[in-house]
CSV table of C-alpha atoms and ligand atoms in Angstrom, one decimal:
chain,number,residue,atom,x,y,z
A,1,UNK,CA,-21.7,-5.7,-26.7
A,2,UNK,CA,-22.6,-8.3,-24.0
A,3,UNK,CA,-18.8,-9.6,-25.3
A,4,UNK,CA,-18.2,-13.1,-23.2
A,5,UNK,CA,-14.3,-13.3,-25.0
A,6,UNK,CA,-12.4,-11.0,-22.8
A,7,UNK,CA,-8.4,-10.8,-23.7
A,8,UNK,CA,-6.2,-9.8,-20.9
A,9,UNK,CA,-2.1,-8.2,-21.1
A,10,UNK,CA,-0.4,-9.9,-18.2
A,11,UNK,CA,-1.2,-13.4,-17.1
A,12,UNK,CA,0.6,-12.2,-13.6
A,13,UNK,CA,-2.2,-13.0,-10.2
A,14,UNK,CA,-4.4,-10.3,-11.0
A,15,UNK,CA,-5.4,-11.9,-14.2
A,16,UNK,CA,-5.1,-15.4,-12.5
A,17,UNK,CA,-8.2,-13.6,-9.9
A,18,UNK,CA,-9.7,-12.4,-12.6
A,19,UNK,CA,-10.1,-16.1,-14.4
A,20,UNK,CA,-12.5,-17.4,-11.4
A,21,UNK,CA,-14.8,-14.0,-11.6
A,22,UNK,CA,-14.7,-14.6,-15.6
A,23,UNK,CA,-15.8,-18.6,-14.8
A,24,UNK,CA,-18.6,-17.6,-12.8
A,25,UNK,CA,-19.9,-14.5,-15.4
A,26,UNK,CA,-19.6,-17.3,-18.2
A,27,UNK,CA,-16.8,-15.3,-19.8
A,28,UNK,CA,-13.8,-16.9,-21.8
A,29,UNK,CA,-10.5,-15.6,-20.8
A,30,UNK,CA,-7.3,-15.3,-23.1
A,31,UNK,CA,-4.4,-14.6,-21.7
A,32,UNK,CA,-0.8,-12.3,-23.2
A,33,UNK,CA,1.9,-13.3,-21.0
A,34,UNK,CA,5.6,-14.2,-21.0
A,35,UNK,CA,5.7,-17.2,-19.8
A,36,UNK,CA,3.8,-20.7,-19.2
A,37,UNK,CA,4.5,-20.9,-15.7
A,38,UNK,CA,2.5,-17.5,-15.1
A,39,UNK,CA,-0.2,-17.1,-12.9
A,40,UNK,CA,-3.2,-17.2,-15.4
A,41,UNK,CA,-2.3,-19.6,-17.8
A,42,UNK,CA,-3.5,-22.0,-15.7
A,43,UNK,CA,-6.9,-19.4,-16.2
A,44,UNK,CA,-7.0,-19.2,-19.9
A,45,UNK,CA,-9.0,-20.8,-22.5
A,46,UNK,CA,-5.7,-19.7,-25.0
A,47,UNK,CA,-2.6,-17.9,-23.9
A,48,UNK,CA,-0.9,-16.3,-26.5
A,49,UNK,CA,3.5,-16.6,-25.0
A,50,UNK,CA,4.6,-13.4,-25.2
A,51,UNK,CA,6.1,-10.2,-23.6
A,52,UNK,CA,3.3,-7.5,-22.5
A,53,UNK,CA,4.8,-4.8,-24.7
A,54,UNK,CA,4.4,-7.1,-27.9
A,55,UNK,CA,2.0,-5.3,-30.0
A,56,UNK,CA,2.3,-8.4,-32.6
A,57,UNK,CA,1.1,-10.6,-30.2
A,58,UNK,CA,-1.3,-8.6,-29.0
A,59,UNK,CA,-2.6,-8.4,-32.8
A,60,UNK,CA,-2.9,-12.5,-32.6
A,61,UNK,CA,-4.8,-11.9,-29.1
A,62,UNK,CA,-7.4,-9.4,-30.6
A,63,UNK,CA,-8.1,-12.3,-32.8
A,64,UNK,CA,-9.2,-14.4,-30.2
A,65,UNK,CA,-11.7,-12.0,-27.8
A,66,UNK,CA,-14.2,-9.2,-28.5
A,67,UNK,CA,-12.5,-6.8,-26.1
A,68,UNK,CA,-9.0,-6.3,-24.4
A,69,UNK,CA,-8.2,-5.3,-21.1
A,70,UNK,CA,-4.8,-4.9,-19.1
A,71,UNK,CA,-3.5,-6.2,-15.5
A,72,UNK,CA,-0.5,-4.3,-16.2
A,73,UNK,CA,1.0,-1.0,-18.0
A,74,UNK,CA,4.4,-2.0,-18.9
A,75,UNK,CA,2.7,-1.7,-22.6
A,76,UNK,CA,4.2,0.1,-25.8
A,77,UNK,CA,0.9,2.6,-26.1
A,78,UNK,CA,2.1,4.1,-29.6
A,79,UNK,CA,2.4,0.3,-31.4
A,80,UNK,CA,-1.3,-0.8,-29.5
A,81,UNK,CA,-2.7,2.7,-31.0
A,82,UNK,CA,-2.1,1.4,-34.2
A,83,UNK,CA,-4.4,-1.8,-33.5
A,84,UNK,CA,-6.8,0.4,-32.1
A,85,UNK,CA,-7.0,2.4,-35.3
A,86,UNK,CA,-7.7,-1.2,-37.0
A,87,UNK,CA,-10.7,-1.2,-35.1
A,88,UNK,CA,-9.3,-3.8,-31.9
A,89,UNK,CA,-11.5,-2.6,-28.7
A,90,UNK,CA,-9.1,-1.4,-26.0
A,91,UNK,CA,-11.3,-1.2,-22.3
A,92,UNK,CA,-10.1,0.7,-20.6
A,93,UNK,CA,-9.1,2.9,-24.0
A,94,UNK,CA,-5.8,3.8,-24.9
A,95,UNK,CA,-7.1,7.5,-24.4
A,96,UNK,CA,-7.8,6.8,-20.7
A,97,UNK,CA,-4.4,4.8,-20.4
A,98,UNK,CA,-2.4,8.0,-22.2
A,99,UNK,CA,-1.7,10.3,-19.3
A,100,UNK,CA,-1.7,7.8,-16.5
A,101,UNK,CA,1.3,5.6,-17.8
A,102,UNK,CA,4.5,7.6,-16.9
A,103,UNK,CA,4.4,8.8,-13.4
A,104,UNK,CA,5.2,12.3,-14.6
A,105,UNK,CA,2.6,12.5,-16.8
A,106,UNK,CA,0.8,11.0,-14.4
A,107,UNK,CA,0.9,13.7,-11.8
A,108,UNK,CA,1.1,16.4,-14.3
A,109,UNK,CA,-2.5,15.0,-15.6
A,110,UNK,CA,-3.9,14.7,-12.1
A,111,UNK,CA,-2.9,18.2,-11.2
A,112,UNK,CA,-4.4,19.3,-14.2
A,113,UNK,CA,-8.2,18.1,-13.4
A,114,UNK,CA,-7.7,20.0,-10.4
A,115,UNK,CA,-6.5,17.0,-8.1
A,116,UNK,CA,-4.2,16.9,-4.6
A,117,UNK,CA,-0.7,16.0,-5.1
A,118,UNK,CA,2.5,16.2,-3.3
A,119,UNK,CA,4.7,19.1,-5.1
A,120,UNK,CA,6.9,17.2,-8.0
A,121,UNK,CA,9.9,18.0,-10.6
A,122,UNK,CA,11.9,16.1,-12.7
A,123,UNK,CA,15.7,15.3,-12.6
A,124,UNK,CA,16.9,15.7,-16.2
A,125,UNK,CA,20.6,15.0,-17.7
A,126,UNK,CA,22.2,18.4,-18.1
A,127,UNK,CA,20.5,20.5,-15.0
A,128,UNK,CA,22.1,20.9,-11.5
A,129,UNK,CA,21.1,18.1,-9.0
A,130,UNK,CA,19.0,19.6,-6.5
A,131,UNK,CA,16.1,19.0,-4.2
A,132,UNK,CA,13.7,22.3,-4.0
A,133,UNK,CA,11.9,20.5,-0.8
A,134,UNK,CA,14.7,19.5,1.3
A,135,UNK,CA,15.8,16.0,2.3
A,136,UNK,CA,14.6,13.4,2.7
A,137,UNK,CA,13.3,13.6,-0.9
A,138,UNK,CA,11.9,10.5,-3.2
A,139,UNK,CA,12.9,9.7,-6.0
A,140,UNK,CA,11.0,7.1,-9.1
A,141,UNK,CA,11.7,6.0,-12.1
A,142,UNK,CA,8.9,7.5,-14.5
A,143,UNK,CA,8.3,4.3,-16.2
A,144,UNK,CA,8.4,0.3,-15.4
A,145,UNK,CA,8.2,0.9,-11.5
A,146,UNK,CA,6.2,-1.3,-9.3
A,147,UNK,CA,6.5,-3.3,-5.8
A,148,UNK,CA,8.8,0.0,-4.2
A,149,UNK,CA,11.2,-0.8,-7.3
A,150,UNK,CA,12.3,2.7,-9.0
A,151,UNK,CA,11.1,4.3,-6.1
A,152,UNK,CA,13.9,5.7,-3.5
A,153,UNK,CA,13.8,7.9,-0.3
A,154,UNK,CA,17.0,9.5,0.0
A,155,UNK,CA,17.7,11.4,3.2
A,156,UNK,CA,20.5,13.9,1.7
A,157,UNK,CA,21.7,15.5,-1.7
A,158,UNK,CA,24.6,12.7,-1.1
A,159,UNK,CA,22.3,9.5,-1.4
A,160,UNK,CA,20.4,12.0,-4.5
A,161,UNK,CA,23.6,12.7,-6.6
A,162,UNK,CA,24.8,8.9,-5.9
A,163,UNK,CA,21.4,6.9,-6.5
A,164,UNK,CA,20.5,9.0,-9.8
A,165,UNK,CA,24.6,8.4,-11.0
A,166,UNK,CA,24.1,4.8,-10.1
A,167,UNK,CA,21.0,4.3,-12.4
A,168,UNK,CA,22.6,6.4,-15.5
A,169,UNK,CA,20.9,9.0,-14.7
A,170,UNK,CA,17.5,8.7,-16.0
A,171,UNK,CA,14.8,11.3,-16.8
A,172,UNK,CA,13.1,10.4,-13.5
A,173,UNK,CA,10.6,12.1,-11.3
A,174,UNK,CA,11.7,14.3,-8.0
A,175,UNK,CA,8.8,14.9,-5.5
A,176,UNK,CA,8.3,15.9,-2.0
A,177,UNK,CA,8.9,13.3,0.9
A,178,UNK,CA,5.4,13.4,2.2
A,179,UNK,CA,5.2,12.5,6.2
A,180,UNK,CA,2.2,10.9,6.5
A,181,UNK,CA,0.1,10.1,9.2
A,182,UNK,CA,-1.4,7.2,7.1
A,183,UNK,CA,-1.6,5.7,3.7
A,184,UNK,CA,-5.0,5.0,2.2
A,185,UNK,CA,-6.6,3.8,-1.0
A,186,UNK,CA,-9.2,3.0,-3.1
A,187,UNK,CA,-11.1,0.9,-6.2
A,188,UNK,CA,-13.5,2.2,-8.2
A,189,UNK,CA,-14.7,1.4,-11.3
A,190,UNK,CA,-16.9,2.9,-14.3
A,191,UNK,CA,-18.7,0.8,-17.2
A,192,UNK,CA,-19.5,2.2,-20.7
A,193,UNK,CA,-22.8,3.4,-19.7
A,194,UNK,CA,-20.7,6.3,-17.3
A,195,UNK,CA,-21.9,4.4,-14.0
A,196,UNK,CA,-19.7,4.5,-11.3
A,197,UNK,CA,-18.9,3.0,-8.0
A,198,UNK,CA,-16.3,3.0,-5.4
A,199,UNK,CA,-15.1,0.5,-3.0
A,200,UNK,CA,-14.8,1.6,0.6
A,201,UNK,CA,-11.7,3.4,1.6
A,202,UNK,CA,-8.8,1.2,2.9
A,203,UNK,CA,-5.9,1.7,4.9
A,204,UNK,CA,-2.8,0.3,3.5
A,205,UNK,CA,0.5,-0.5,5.7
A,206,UNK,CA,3.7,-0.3,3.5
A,207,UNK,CA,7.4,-2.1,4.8
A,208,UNK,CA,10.8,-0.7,2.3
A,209,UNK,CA,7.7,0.7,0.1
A,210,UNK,CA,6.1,-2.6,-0.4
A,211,UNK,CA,2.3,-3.4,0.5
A,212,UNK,CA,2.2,-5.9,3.3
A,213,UNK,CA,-1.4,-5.5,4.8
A,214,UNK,CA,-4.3,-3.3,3.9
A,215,UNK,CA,-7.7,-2.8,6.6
A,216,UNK,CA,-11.2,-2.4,5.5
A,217,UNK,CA,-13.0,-0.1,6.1
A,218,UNK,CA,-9.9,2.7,7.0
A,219,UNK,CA,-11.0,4.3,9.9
A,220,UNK,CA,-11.5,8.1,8.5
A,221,UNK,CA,-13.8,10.7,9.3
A,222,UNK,CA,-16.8,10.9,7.2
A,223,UNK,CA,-15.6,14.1,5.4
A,224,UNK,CA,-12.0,12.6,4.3
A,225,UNK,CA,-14.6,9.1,3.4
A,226,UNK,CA,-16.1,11.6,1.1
A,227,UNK,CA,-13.1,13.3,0.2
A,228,UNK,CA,-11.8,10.0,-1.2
A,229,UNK,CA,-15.1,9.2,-2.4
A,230,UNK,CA,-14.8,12.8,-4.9
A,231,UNK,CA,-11.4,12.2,-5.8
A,232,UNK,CA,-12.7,8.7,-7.5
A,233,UNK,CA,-15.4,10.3,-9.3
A,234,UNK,CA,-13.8,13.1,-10.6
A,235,UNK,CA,-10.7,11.0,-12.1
A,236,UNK,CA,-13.4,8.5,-13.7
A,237,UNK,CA,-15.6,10.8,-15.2
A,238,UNK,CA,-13.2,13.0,-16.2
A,239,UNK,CA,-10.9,10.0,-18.0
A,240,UNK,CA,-14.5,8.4,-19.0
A,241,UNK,CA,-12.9,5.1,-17.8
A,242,UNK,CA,-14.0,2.5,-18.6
A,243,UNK,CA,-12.7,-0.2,-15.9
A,244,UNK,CA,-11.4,-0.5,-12.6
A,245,UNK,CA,-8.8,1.9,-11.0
A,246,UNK,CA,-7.0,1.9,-8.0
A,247,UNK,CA,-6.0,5.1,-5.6
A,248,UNK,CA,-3.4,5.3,-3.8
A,249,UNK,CA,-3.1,8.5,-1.0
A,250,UNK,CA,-1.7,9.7,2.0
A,251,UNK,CA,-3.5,10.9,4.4
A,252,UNK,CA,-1.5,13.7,6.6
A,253,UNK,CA,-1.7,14.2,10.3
A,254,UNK,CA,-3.5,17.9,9.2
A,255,UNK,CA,-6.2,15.3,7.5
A,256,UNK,CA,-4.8,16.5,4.4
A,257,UNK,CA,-5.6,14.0,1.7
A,258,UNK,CA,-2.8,13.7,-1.7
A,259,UNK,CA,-3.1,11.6,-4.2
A,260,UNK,CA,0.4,8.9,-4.8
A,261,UNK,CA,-0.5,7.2,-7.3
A,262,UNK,CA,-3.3,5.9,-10.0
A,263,UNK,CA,-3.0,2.2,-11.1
A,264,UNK,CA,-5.7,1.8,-14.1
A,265,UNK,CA,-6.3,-2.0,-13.1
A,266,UNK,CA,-7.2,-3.8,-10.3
A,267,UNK,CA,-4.9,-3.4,-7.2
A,268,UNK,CA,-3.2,-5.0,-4.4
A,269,UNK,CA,-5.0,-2.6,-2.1
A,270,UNK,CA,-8.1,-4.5,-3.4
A,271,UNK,CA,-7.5,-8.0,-3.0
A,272,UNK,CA,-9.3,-7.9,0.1
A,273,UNK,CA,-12.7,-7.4,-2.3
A,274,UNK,CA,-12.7,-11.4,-3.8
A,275,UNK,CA,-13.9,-12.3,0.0
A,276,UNK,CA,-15.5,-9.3,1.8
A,277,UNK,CA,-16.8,-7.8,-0.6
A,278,UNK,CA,-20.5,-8.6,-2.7
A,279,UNK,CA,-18.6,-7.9,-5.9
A,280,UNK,CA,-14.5,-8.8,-6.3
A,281,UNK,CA,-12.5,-5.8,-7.9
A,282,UNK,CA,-11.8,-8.6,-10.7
A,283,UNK,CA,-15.7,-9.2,-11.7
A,284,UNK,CA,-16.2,-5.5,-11.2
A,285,UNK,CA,-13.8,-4.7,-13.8
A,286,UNK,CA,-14.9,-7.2,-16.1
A,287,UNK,CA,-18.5,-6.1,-15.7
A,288,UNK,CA,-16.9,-3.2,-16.9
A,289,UNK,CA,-15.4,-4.0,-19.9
A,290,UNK,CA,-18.2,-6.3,-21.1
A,291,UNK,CA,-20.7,-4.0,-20.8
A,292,UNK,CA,-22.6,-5.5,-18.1
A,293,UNK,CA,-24.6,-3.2,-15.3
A,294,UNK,CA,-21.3,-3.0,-12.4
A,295,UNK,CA,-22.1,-5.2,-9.4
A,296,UNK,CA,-22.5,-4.2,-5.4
A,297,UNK,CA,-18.7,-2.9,-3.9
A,298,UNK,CA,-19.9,-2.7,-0.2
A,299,UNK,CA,-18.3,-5.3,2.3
A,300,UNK,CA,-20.4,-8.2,3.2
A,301,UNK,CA,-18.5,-8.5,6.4
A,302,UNK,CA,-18.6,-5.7,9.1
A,303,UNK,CA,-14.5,-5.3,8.3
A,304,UNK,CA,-11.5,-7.3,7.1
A,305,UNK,CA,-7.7,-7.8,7.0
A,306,UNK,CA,-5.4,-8.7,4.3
A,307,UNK,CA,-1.9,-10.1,4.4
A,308,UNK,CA,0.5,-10.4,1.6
A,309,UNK,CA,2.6,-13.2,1.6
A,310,UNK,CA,5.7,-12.6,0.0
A,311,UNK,CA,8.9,-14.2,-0.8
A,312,UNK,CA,11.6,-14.4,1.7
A,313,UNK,CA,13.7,-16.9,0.0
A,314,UNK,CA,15.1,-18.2,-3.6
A,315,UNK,CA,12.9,-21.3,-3.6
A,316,UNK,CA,10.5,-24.3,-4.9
A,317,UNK,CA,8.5,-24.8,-1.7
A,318,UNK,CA,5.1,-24.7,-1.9
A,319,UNK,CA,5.2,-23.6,1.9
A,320,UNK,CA,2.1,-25.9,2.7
A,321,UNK,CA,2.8,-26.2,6.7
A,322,UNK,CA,2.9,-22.2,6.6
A,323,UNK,CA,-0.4,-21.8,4.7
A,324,UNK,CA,-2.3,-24.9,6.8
A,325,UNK,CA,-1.0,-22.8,9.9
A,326,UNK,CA,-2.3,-20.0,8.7
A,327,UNK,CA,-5.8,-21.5,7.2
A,328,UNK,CA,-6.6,-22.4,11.2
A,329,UNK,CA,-7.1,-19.1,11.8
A,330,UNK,CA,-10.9,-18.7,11.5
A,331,UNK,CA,-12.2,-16.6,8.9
A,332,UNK,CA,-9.3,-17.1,6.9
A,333,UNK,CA,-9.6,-17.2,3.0
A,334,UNK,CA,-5.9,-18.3,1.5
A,335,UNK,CA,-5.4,-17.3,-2.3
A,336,UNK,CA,-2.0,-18.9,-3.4
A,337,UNK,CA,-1.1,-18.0,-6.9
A,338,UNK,CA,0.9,-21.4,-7.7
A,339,UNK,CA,4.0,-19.2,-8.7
A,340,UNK,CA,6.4,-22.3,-9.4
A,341,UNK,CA,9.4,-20.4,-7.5
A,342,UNK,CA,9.8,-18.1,-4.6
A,343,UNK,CA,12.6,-15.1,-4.5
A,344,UNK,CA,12.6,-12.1,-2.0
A,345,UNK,CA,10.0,-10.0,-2.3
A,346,UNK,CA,7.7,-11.5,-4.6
A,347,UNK,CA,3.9,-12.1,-4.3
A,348,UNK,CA,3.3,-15.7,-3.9
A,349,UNK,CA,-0.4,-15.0,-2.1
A,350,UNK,CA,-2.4,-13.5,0.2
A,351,UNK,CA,-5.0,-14.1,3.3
A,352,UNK,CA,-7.9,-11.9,3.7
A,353,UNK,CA,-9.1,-12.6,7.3
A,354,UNK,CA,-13.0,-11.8,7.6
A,355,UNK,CA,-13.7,-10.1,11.3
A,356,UNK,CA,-17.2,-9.6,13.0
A,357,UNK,CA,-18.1,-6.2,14.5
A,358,UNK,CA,-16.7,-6.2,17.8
A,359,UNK,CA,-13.4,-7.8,16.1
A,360,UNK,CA,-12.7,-4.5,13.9
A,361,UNK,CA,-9.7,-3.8,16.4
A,362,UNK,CA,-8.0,-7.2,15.9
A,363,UNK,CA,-7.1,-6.0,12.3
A,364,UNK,CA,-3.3,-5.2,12.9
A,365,UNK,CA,-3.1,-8.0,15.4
A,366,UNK,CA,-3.9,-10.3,13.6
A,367,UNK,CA,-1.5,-9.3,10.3
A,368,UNK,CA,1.0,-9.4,12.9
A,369,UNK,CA,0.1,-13.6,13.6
A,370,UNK,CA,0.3,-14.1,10.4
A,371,UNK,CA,3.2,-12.3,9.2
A,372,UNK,CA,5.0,-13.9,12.5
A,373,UNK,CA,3.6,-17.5,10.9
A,374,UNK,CA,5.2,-16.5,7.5
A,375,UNK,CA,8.1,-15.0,7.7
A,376,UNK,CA,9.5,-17.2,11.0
A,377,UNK,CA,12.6,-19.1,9.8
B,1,ADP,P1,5.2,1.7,-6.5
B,1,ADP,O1,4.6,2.2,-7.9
B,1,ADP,O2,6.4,0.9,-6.7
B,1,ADP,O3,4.1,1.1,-5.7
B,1,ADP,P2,4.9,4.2,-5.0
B,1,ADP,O4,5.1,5.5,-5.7
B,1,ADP,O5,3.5,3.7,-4.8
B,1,ADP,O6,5.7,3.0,-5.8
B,1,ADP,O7,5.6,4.2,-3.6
B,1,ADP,C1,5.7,3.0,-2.8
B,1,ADP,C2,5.6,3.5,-1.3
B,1,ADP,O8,6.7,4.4,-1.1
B,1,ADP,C3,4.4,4.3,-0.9
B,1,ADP,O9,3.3,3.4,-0.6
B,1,ADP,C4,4.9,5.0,0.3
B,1,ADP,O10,5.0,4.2,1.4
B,1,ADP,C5,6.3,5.4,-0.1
B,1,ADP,N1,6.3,6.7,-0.8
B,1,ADP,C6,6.2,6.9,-2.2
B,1,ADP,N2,6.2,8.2,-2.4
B,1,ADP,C7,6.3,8.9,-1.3
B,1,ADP,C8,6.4,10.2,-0.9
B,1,ADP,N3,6.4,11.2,-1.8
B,1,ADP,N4,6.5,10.5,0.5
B,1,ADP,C9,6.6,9.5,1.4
B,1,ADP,N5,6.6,8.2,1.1
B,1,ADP,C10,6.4,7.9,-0.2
């Protein structure tokens, strides 16, 4: 197809990364999106204003582009089947998006092809309220979930009963609290001809279930490098993705690895790519979706350390002391995503700092400076 109009649902940062890799491949970016203040307007030859799950706009949007792609799920799949029946080009397809949208079906799919989970149930209106693997036990909302929100880790059938009465009680998803030595995760991608690659395996650092700082390359053992490695393979070719995916795991002190969570887009845990890496997660996947031949995912720098920088306020600052303080540090590569306010908890950027060889220790130091730099009052 060699498509150079490339539609994308969600004008949030991922899509605002994707707009620099689409610049330098010479592909036009239009952008879905609720409003003009998002991320990848800024990005976008034409932004359609509208919610993610509006099928109607995404109708006007297939106008615009040769292919569609997502950098978020929050979609209505049965209303964007019906435009894919008109012939609008979906990448990944609707088919691979299917099982991996509700994290039920999620797991149930990935149990299915045979992969590692932790054990999982539902909580449904009508049946007793009962953890069958003890407390603490988690808790998610099947749909809609993202940043830790929808996701809860009660520690008795107390906190269960009163957490699931609080949210109306939902059909949610009920699955084992898993206590891991380590979290880790993934990108890989797949393009139409079935060629796939994987990124190396990262280690991620989680604080009330929210990213704050991933490594690269995770320290692992060869054999769990490869386990990971498998685990990517098999998902892709089974789905036949077309894309990028990211992995999310937990690695257990009997090197056990599980799988958490799929996310069929690019990823937080991959942010990290768009400066160590030969080939960003964001030109991967729209390699990927264009047809073109998928680009080099090995790190160009021996390791490296990103740093969320989140919201700790209701603001308007643009924080510009913080991020020149932070920018001193050498190696440092600031992406601010010109969000126009600030409110706990939300992404407003990241730092990926780039560390030499004999620097591959300094990793969790140095996320440590910078979160000190950040979050100091
Ligand atoms: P989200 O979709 O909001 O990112 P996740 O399911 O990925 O939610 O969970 C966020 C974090 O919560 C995980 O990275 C992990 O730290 C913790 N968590 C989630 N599920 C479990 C579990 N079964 N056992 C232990 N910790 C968990």
């Amino acid at each position: 197809m060699e498509s150079k109009r490339v539609g994308v649902i969600g004008g949030g940062q991922l899509a605002w990364m994707m707009g620099e890799a689409a610049e330098k491949l010479g592909i036009e970016l239009f952008v879905q999106t609720p409003s003009k203040n998002d991320p990848a307007v800024s990005r976008a030859v034409e932004t359609i204003l509208a919610s993610v799950d509006d099928a109607t706009a995404t109708a006007k949007l297939a106008t615009l582009c040769d292919v569609i792609t997502f950098e978020n799920e929050f979609i209505n799949l049965p209303e964007l089947q019906l435009l894919a029946q008109k012939g609008v080009c979906f990448r990944p397809s609707l088919d691979n998006l299917a099982p991996l949208l509700d994290k039920y079906d999620q797991r149930c799919y990935l149990q299915q092809i045979g992969l590692p989970v932790p054990r999982f149930t539902t909580l449904s209106p009508g049946k007793a309220i009962l953890s069958p693997y003890g407390f603490p036990v988690v808790l998610k909302a099947r749909r809609h979930g993202y940043d830790g929100q929808g996701t809860f880790i009660l520690p008795d059938r107390e906190a269960l009963e009163h957490t699931w009465q609080s949210l109306q009680q939902p059909e949610m998803l009920l699955e084992e609290f898993v206590p891991f030595d380590r979290e880790l995760a993934v990108i890989a991608a797949r393009n139409t001809q079935g060629e796939i690659l994987v990124y190396p395996v990262v280690e991620t650092y989680q604080k009330n279930q929210v990213c704050r700082s991933v490594i690269a390359p995770a320290e692992v053992s060869p054999k769990i490098q490869s386990q990971v490695t498998a685990i990517a393979h098999n998902l892709l070719s089974k789905l036949q993705f077309v894309g990028v995916l990211g992995i999310e795991l937990f690695l257990t002190n009997r090197e056990e690895v599980l799988v958490n969570e799929i996310a069929p887009r690019t990823h937080n845990s991959g942010h990290y790519t768009l400066d160590a890496c030969y080939t960003s997660q964001f030109e991967m996947q729209l390699r990927a979706v264009t047809d073109m031949a998928l680009g080099s995912p090995n790190l160009r720098s021996p390791a490296a350390v990103m740093v969320n920088l989140l919201g700790y306020e209701y603001s308007h600052h643009n924080y510009q002391d913080k991020l020149a303080e932070i920018a001193k540090i050498p190696q440092a590569y600031i992406h601010w995503y010109g969000k126009k306010e600030s409110r706990p908890g939300r992404k407003l950027g990241h730092v990926t700092v780039l560390l030499a060889d004999e620097e591959r220790q300094l990793g969790q130091k140095l996320s440590k400076k910078i979160e000190s730099i950040w979050y100091e009052s």
